[in-house]
Amino acid sequence: MDAFSSTPKHWTASLADPRLFQIFALGILLAAGAYFRDFSIRPEQVILTFAAGLLTQTACWTLTPSKPRTLRSAIITCLSLTLLLRANNLIAHPIAAAAAISSKSLFRFRGKHLFNPATFGLIFAIVLLPGTWVSPGQWGQDVAIAAWVVMFGMLVTSRARRGDISWTFLAFYLGALALRIEYLGQRWAVWTHQLESGALLLFAFFMISDPMTGPNDRRGRVAHAALVAAIAYAWQFRLYRTNALIWALFIAAACVPLWDAIWPARKFEWTQNGGANVFSANQSSHFVNARDRGADSRRAA
Amino acid sequence: MLAIAALILGAPHDARAFCGFYVGKADEPLVNHASQVVIAHHDDKTVISLMNDYQGEPSDFALVVPVPVVLQKGQVHIGDRELFQKIDAYSSPRLVEYYDPDPCRIMDYEMPMAAAGGMALNREAAPSPAEAKALGVTVEAEYTVGEYDIVILSAKESSGLQTWLQQSGYKIPLGADRALEPYIRSDMKFFVAKVNLTEHNRTGLTYLRPLQFAFESPKFMLPIRLGMINSQGPQDLVVYMLTQNGRVETTNYRTVKLPTGMDIPEYVRTDFGGFYKAMFDEQVKRNDMRAVFTEYVWNMGWCDPCAGPPLSRDELRSLGVFWLDDQPGGATPMYRRPGGGPMIYPQPMTGATPVTLTRLHVRYSADTFPEDLIFQETQDQENFQARYVMHRPWDGSPSACEGAKNYFDDLNKRKAHEAETLADLTGWNLQDVIKKAGLSPESQPKPWWQDIWGS
């Protein structure tokens, strides 16, 4: 792998960063939603989200000057917010974006930020900002199905190692939904209908899979995925509350330091930033696990 | 819109509207229109009103609705049928008429027409009582309210419940147990109503009044699956949601706003109901019958233009809006624009009434709506109305003044455009529309190739 990583083609190295694929995929989803569906997101809201999110990100750099500087994560956060958050005013989106990005600097534990920024931004908005909501039903069957295909394809081909948390979570959560349907004696069409939520898809592939806020060790990630699935299930089917997945990830974030303490492993670092490793495009990049971290760190150095 | 025949088996259609199904003892066909439900919801407290336009013999009426909790007598109430008509009129899709100003002068007014948008209600059913059985069925409560004998049941298994209902004389459709099962497993209770003939005769009414019930539960949903048992086709349901903060939408289905604000040809005025029905059919088709449509979202204190007057505080309270304070009731007096213009109720200076009405219209089938409707109240307070615009041309002469000639040139283009809009909205044939609109065949757009070689 070091042989690969020594290839100093800057552009190929950039393409190695899986966040670029995420940005591409989310951008397509946003465009498709706006064009084919009434996503009720206004262009001004999108612009303000990005303006506030990216400005906040640059401001935060002054707090942590040594970190590699890239706006890719901030762009993903802003895309997620515009895809999920709805508001009847123009101020909610930029405030939520600023809160999301600054949460990375404000809520830290042992060098890791606690909350996935998009999750934090959404919770912040729906709890504190007037005129905000999330529309889980906005996707529709065809768009959601197409998106599932794209997401799975992306995940499989990238062979991202921290993608394990996406699969684990989906196994737990969809398994729980299936058991419930079996218990209730409902038709299986209900199960497939429940998969049509684009919010579930965004959640599984872009939020819970965030390597920066998930547990470092594989066992920790399994525990985390199970906990998130359990909270989400209870939230939706016991308490009958909305936005179950987002709340579950928000609440379960408090336990990530616990999983990291029980199963210590090296913290994830993004390896983009110019050179890094072409190899990671095919092999792991994005979700490099603990053992690869050493190599990545050396390369980064 | 209706479906009619269906009731043959007793249950289905009606189920639509209601969260349950009607069961009939007789095999007589019962007429259904769209079902209508009013739901007032705030803080986990819900008041549901079910409108019933059941046309058959009262003795044949029965209704089964899954409910989250056991309802005691005080939680069930008899509603007022007129309030359904009022809330329907207030929130109906509307055709607005504008008169073109004299191009030689300036003037303008508009006339809204209430649109009986082709949607109706649905109801029916047949009756029957019950004997207590050891089928795992528990009679949790039993009482008479108004003209209805009501039983609240809980059950351990669906076959026992089905047997109980059958032995009690309810004509239960085949497959009912399968549909009942998920509700039993979810620990829901069953509200079963039939008509008490003595009480019904005492009312002196020829129709059955709406049933209302109030309960507290975090479940904000409407069980529609029960109504699909052996249903023979798509069913229509209109839900009027009364909430405090904002628009209501479904969380497990896409909620879509209907096309609105379009200019359509004048001739539609003679059959606005037919237009609206065709347009709704077309929108349903384009969304593969997988969407819930928003027809109206407005603060209950006002409207502009009004298809019908807003409901008063007393009327809203009667429909279950329990969070209104005790200020004197009554909507703002109706205001008419000078010159006999459209009816509007201006927005009160004192601020909005804390009630938002969301009117949702859904056409569903067993295949496209596998789950019950689950709702959420959003914070969205933006008003929306399904509103269509008709322009009445100025009746002057092109030679009246300089501006008049231009006016008539523009008028022809506008009419052609209106015809295209109408054809697109409804799926109607453009040629037919052009003909009905009284336009010359040249009004339709030429094919792109017609002028290539000159012909």
GROMACS .gro file of N, CA, C and O in nm, chain A residues 36-38 40 42 88 129-142 180 182-190 193-194 196 236-243, chain B residues 44 178 181-183 185-186 217-220 225 247 249-257 287-288 290 366-372 374-382:
model
  328
   36PHE      N    1  -3.764   1.699  -0.907
   36PHE     CA    2  -3.872   1.601  -0.925
   36PHE      C    3  -3.974   1.604  -0.813
   36PHE      O    4  -4.084   1.553  -0.824
   37ARG      N    5  -3.934   1.657  -0.701
   37ARG     CA    6  -4.021   1.658  -0.585
   37ARG      C    7  -4.029   1.800  -0.534
   37ARG      O    8  -3.935   1.877  -0.546
   38ASP      N    9  -4.139   1.829  -0.472
   38ASP     CA   10  -4.145   1.958  -0.406
   38ASP      C   11  -4.078   1.943  -0.270
   38ASP      O   12  -4.141   1.905  -0.173
   40SER      N   13  -3.982   2.168  -0.097
   40SER     CA   14  -4.006   2.291  -0.024
   40SER      C   15  -3.883   2.348   0.045
   40SER      O   16  -3.888   2.389   0.158
   42ARG      N   17  -3.615   2.650  -0.031
   42ARG     CA   18  -3.599   2.763  -0.122
   42ARG      C   19  -3.452   2.784  -0.155
   42ARG      O   20  -3.365   2.758  -0.071
   88ASN      N   21  -3.996   2.773   0.765
   88ASN     CA   22  -4.081   2.871   0.698
   88ASN      C   23  -4.020   3.010   0.707
   88ASN      O   24  -4.089   3.109   0.693
  129LEU      N   25  -3.532   2.645   1.729
  129LEU     CA   26  -3.564   2.748   1.632
  129LEU      C   27  -3.711   2.740   1.591
  129LEU      O   28  -3.760   2.632   1.557
  130PRO      N   29  -3.781   2.851   1.595
  130PRO     CA   30  -3.923   2.848   1.555
  130PRO      C   31  -3.938   2.822   1.406
  130PRO      O   32  -3.850   2.855   1.326
  131GLY      N   33  -4.051   2.763   1.370
  131GLY     CA   34  -4.082   2.746   1.228
  131GLY      C   35  -3.999   2.641   1.157
  131GLY      O   36  -3.979   2.650   1.036
  132THR      N   37  -3.950   2.541   1.228
  132THR     CA   38  -3.868   2.438   1.164
  132THR      C   39  -3.932   2.301   1.179
  132THR      O   40  -4.004   2.275   1.275
  133TRP      N   41  -3.906   2.213   1.083
  133TRP     CA   42  -3.953   2.075   1.091
  133TRP      C   43  -3.872   1.989   0.995
  133TRP      O   44  -3.794   2.041   0.915
  134VAL      N   45  -3.892   1.860   1.007
  134VAL     CA   46  -3.830   1.765   0.916
  134VAL      C   47  -3.943   1.688   0.850
  134VAL      O   48  -4.038   1.648   0.917
  135SER      N   49  -3.936   1.670   0.719
  135SER     CA   50  -4.043   1.599   0.647
  135SER      C   51  -3.995   1.461   0.604
  135SER      O   52  -3.942   1.445   0.495
  136PRO      N   53  -4.014   1.362   0.689
  136PRO     CA   54  -3.963   1.229   0.653
  136PRO      C   55  -4.032   1.168   0.533
  136PRO      O   56  -3.978   1.080   0.468
  137GLY      N   57  -4.151   1.217   0.500
  137GLY     CA   58  -4.224   1.156   0.389
  137GLY      C   59  -4.197   1.221   0.255
  137GLY      O   60  -4.263   1.189   0.157
  138GLN      N   61  -4.102   1.314   0.248
  138GLN     CA   62  -4.089   1.397   0.128
  138GLN      C   63  -4.031   1.322   0.008
  138GLN      O   64  -4.038   1.372  -0.103
  139TRP      N   65  -3.975   1.205   0.028
  139TRP     CA   66  -3.895   1.145  -0.079
  139TRP      C   67  -3.975   1.077  -0.187
  139TRP      O   68  -3.947   1.093  -0.306
  140GLY      N   69  -4.071   0.998  -0.146
  140GLY     CA   70  -4.145   0.924  -0.248
  140GLY      C   71  -4.071   0.798  -0.287
  140GLY      O   72  -3.950   0.787  -0.273
  141GLN      N   73  -4.149   0.704  -0.338
  141GLN     CA   74  -4.096   0.571  -0.362
  141GLN      C   75  -3.983   0.568  -0.464
  141GLN      O   76  -3.876   0.513  -0.439
  142ASP      N   77  -4.005   0.630  -0.580
  142ASP     CA   78  -3.907   0.616  -0.686
  142ASP      C   79  -3.773   0.679  -0.653
  142ASP      O   80  -3.668   0.619  -0.672
  180ARG      N   81  -4.111  -0.673   1.401
  180ARG     CA   82  -4.235  -0.608   1.442
  180ARG      C   83  -4.348  -0.643   1.345
  180ARG      O   84  -4.461  -0.671   1.385
  182GLU      N   85  -4.369  -0.905   1.158
  182GLU     CA   86  -4.403  -1.045   1.178
  182GLU      C   87  -4.494  -1.059   1.300
  182GLU      O   88  -4.595  -1.129   1.299
  183TYR      N   89  -4.457  -0.989   1.406
  183TYR     CA   90  -4.535  -0.998   1.529
  183TYR      C   91  -4.676  -0.942   1.509
  183TYR      O   92  -4.775  -1.001   1.554
  184LEU      N   93  -4.686  -0.831   1.441
  184LEU     CA   94  -4.818  -0.769   1.422
  184LEU      C   95  -4.902  -0.842   1.318
  184LEU      O   96  -5.022  -0.821   1.310
  185GLY      N   97  -4.837  -0.925   1.240
  185GLY     CA   98  -4.912  -0.991   1.134
  185GLY      C   99  -4.941  -0.898   1.018
  185GLY      O  100  -5.041  -0.914   0.947
  186GLN      N  101  -4.854  -0.800   0.997
  186GLN     CA  102  -4.874  -0.709   0.884
  186GLN      C  103  -4.817  -0.770   0.757
  186GLN      O  104  -4.743  -0.868   0.762
  187ARG      N  105  -4.849  -0.708   0.646
  187ARG     CA  106  -4.796  -0.755   0.519
  187ARG      C  107  -4.653  -0.705   0.500
  187ARG      O  108  -4.616  -0.600   0.551
  188TRP      N  109  -4.575  -0.778   0.423
  188TRP     CA  110  -4.436  -0.738   0.402
  188TRP      C  111  -4.425  -0.611   0.321
  188TRP      O  112  -4.321  -0.546   0.317
  189ALA      N  113  -4.532  -0.576   0.254
  189ALA     CA  114  -4.530  -0.449   0.181
  189ALA      C  115  -4.506  -0.333   0.276
  189ALA      O  116  -4.453  -0.229   0.238
  190VAL      N  117  -4.543  -0.352   0.402
  190VAL     CA  118  -4.519  -0.246   0.500
  190VAL      C  119  -4.369  -0.226   0.520
  190VAL      O  120  -4.319  -0.114   0.528
  193HIS      N  121  -4.222  -0.059   0.231
  193HIS     CA  122  -4.266   0.081   0.232
  193HIS      C  123  -4.182   0.162   0.332
  193HIS      O  124  -4.147   0.277   0.306
  194GLN      N  125  -4.148   0.100   0.442
  194GLN     CA  126  -4.069   0.173   0.542
  194GLN      C  127  -3.927   0.202   0.493
  194GLN      O  128  -3.862   0.294   0.542
  196GLU      N  129  -3.868   0.314   0.213
  196GLU     CA  130  -3.877   0.422   0.115
  196GLU      C  131  -3.845   0.558   0.174
  196GLU      O  132  -3.863   0.660   0.110
  236GLN      N  133  -3.983   0.558   1.802
  236GLN     CA  134  -4.089   0.558   1.702
  236GLN      C  135  -4.207   0.470   1.737
  236GLN      O  136  -4.322   0.509   1.718
  237PHE      N  137  -4.179   0.351   1.791
  237PHE     CA  138  -4.288   0.254   1.807
  237PHE      C  139  -4.334   0.235   1.951
  237PHE      O  140  -4.429   0.164   1.976
  238ARG      N  141  -4.264   0.295   2.045
  238ARG     CA  142  -4.311   0.290   2.182
  238ARG      C  143  -4.362   0.428   2.224
  238ARG      O  144  -4.463   0.442   2.288
  239LEU      N  145  -4.284   0.529   2.190
  239LEU     CA  146  -4.323   0.665   2.228
  239LEU      C  147  -4.405   0.734   2.119
  239LEU      O  148  -4.468   0.836   2.143
  240TYR      N  149  -4.403   0.679   2.001
  240TYR     CA  150  -4.476   0.737   1.886
  240TYR      C  151  -4.433   0.880   1.860
  240TYR      O  152  -4.514   0.968   1.836
  241ARG      N  153  -4.301   0.903   1.866
  241ARG     CA  154  -4.249   1.037   1.837
  241ARG      C  155  -4.189   1.038   1.698
  241ARG      O  156  -4.152   0.934   1.645
  242THR      N  157  -4.174   1.158   1.645
  242THR     CA  158  -4.118   1.171   1.510
  242THR      C  159  -3.966   1.189   1.516
  242THR      O  160  -3.908   1.209   1.622
  243ASN      N  161  -3.903   1.183   1.400
  243ASN     CA  162  -3.759   1.202   1.386
  243ASN      C  163  -3.679   1.106   1.473
  243ASN      O  164  -3.579   1.143   1.535
  345ASP      N  165  -5.090   1.557   2.223
  345ASP     CA  166  -5.130   1.417   2.243
  345ASP      C  167  -5.279   1.399   2.273
  345ASP      O  168  -5.323   1.290   2.306
  479ARG      N  169  -5.752  -1.089   0.932
  479ARG     CA  170  -5.614  -1.054   0.896
  479ARG      C  171  -5.591  -0.903   0.916
  479ARG      O  172  -5.484  -0.859   0.958
  482GLU      N  173  -5.587  -0.814   1.299
  482GLU     CA  174  -5.476  -0.865   1.378
  482GLU      C  175  -5.373  -0.758   1.421
  482GLU      O  176  -5.340  -0.749   1.539
  483PRO      N  177  -5.322  -0.678   1.327
  483PRO     CA  178  -5.220  -0.580   1.370
  483PRO      C  179  -5.272  -0.483   1.476
  483PRO      O  180  -5.195  -0.440   1.562
  484TYR      N  181  -5.399  -0.453   1.473
  484TYR     CA  182  -5.452  -0.360   1.573
  484TYR      C  183  -5.461  -0.428   1.709
  484TYR      O  184  -5.434  -0.368   1.812
  486ARG      N  185  -5.269  -0.673   1.807
  486ARG     CA  186  -5.131  -0.687   1.855
  486ARG      C  187  -5.073  -0.555   1.904
  486ARG      O  188  -4.983  -0.552   1.984
  487SER      N  189  -5.123  -0.448   1.850
  487SER     CA  190  -5.077  -0.317   1.895
  487SER      C  191  -5.153  -0.271   2.017
  487SER      O  192  -5.140  -0.157   2.059
  518SER      N  193  -5.358   1.013   2.358
  518SER     CA  194  -5.264   0.910   2.315
  518SER      C  195  -5.158   0.976   2.228
  518SER      O  196  -5.188   1.068   2.154
  519PRO      N  197  -5.035   0.928   2.238
  519PRO     CA  198  -4.932   0.985   2.150
  519PRO      C  199  -4.948   0.943   2.005
  519PRO      O  200  -4.881   0.996   1.918
  520LYS      N  201  -5.036   0.848   1.979
  520LYS     CA  202  -5.054   0.804   1.840
  520LYS      C  203  -5.133   0.909   1.763
  520LYS      O  204  -5.249   0.935   1.793
  521PHE      N  205  -5.069   0.967   1.664
  521PHE     CA  206  -5.135   1.067   1.581
  521PHE      C  207  -5.150   1.003   1.443
  521PHE      O  208  -5.067   1.019   1.355
  526ARG      N  209  -5.636   0.093   0.711
  526ARG     CA  210  -5.621  -0.040   0.654
  526ARG      C  211  -5.746  -0.125   0.669
  526ARG      O  212  -5.776  -0.208   0.585
  548ARG      N  213  -4.924   2.349   0.971
  548ARG     CA  214  -4.971   2.252   0.874
  548ARG      C  215  -4.945   2.108   0.921
  548ARG      O  216  -4.845   2.080   0.986
  550GLU      N  217  -4.889   1.710   0.799
  550GLU     CA  218  -4.853   1.627   0.685
  550GLU      C  219  -4.839   1.484   0.730
  550GLU      O  220  -4.834   1.457   0.850
  551THR      N  221  -4.834   1.392   0.635
  551THR     CA  222  -4.810   1.253   0.671
  551THR      C  223  -4.660   1.228   0.675
  551THR      O  224  -4.585   1.281   0.594
  552THR      N  225  -4.618   1.147   0.771
  552THR     CA  226  -4.474   1.119   0.782
  552THR      C  227  -4.436   0.994   0.704
  552THR      O  228  -4.319   0.974   0.675
  553ASN      N  229  -4.531   0.909   0.674
  553ASN     CA  230  -4.496   0.786   0.603
  553ASN      C  231  -4.545   0.784   0.458
  553ASN      O  232  -4.530   0.683   0.391
  554TYR      N  233  -4.601   0.893   0.414
  554TYR     CA  234  -4.633   0.908   0.272
  554TYR      C  235  -4.597   1.050   0.232
  554TYR      O  236  -4.594   1.140   0.315
  555ARG      N  237  -4.574   1.067   0.103
  555ARG     CA  238  -4.542   1.200   0.054
  555ARG      C  239  -4.666   1.287   0.057
  555ARG      O  240  -4.773   1.243   0.016
  556THR      N  241  -4.653   1.407   0.110
  556THR     CA  242  -4.764   1.500   0.112
  556THR      C  243  -4.737   1.606   0.006
  556THR      O  244  -4.633   1.671   0.008
  557VAL      N  245  -4.829   1.620  -0.088
  557VAL     CA  246  -4.806   1.704  -0.205
  557VAL      C  247  -4.912   1.813  -0.212
  557VAL      O  248  -5.031   1.786  -0.192
  558LYS      N  249  -4.868   1.934  -0.240
  558LYS     CA  250  -4.967   2.040  -0.261
  558LYS      C  251  -5.020   2.031  -0.403
  558LYS      O  252  -4.944   2.012  -0.498
  588ASN      N  253  -4.891   1.078  -0.960
  588ASN     CA  254  -4.816   1.041  -0.840
  588ASN      C  255  -4.836   0.893  -0.806
  588ASN      O  256  -4.813   0.851  -0.694
  589ASP      N  257  -4.878   0.817  -0.904
  589ASP     CA  258  -4.895   0.672  -0.886
  589ASP      C  259  -4.984   0.636  -0.767
  589ASP      O  260  -4.963   0.534  -0.703
  591ARG      N  261  -4.971   0.737  -0.478
  591ARG     CA  262  -4.888   0.714  -0.360
  591ARG      C  263  -4.868   0.841  -0.279
  591ARG      O  264  -4.778   0.849  -0.197
  667ALA      N  265  -5.531  -0.061  -0.155
  667ALA     CA  266  -5.459  -0.151  -0.065
  667ALA      C  267  -5.313  -0.165  -0.105
  667ALA      O  268  -5.224  -0.177  -0.020
  668ASP      N  269  -5.286  -0.160  -0.233
  668ASP     CA  270  -5.148  -0.179  -0.277
  668ASP      C  271  -5.061  -0.057  -0.255
  668ASP      O  272  -4.944  -0.068  -0.222
  669THR      N  273  -5.118   0.060  -0.278
  669THR     CA  274  -5.033   0.179  -0.274
  669THR      C  275  -5.024   0.239  -0.135
  669THR      O  276  -4.937   0.321  -0.109
  670PHE      N  277  -5.111   0.201  -0.046
  670PHE     CA  278  -5.104   0.250   0.091
  670PHE      C  279  -5.100   0.133   0.189
  670PHE      O  280  -5.200   0.102   0.254
  671PRO      N  281  -4.985   0.068   0.198
  671PRO     CA  282  -4.977  -0.052   0.282
  671PRO      C  283  -4.986  -0.023   0.432
  671PRO      O  284  -5.016  -0.114   0.509
  672GLU      N  285  -4.962   0.101   0.472
  672GLU     CA  286  -4.964   0.134   0.613
  672GLU      C  287  -5.072   0.235   0.643
  672GLU      O  288  -5.111   0.313   0.556
  673ASP      N  289  -5.115   0.241   0.768
  673ASP     CA  290  -5.206   0.346   0.811
  673ASP      C  291  -5.139   0.482   0.796
  673ASP      O  292  -5.017   0.492   0.790
  675ILE      N  293  -4.986   0.811   0.917
  675ILE     CA  294  -4.927   0.866   1.039
  675ILE      C  295  -4.898   1.013   1.013
  675ILE      O  296  -4.844   1.049   0.908
  676PHE      N  297  -4.936   1.097   1.107
  676PHE     CA  298  -4.928   1.241   1.084
  676PHE      C  299  -4.826   1.308   1.174
  676PHE      O  300  -4.789   1.256   1.279
  677GLN      N  301  -4.785   1.425   1.133
  677GLN     CA  302  -4.713   1.513   1.223
  677GLN      C  303  -4.758   1.656   1.197
  677GLN      O  304  -4.795   1.692   1.085
  678GLU      N  305  -4.756   1.733   1.304
  678GLU     CA  306  -4.786   1.875   1.290
  678GLU      C  307  -4.654   1.946   1.270
  678GLU      O  308  -4.564   1.935   1.352
  679THR      N  309  -4.641   2.018   1.160
  679THR     CA  310  -4.517   2.092   1.137
  679THR      C  311  -4.531   2.232   1.195
  679THR      O  312  -4.636   2.270   1.245
  680GLN      N  313  -4.425   2.309   1.184
  680GLN     CA  314  -4.429   2.449   1.227
  680GLN      C  315  -4.461   2.540   1.108
  680GLN      O  316  -4.444   2.660   1.117
  681ASP      N  317  -4.502   2.479   0.999
  681ASP     CA  318  -4.523   2.555   0.878
  681ASP      C  319  -4.657   2.630   0.886
  681ASP      O  320  -4.762   2.568   0.895
  682GLN      N  321  -4.651   2.762   0.881
  682GLN     CA  322  -4.774   2.840   0.891
  682GLN      C  323  -4.809   2.911   0.761
  682GLN      O  324  -4.891   3.002   0.759
  683GLU      N  325  -4.745   2.870   0.656
  683GLU     CA  326  -4.773   2.934   0.529
  683GLU      C  327  -4.910   2.891   0.478
  683GLU      O  328  -4.942   2.772   0.476
   0.00000   0.00000   0.00000
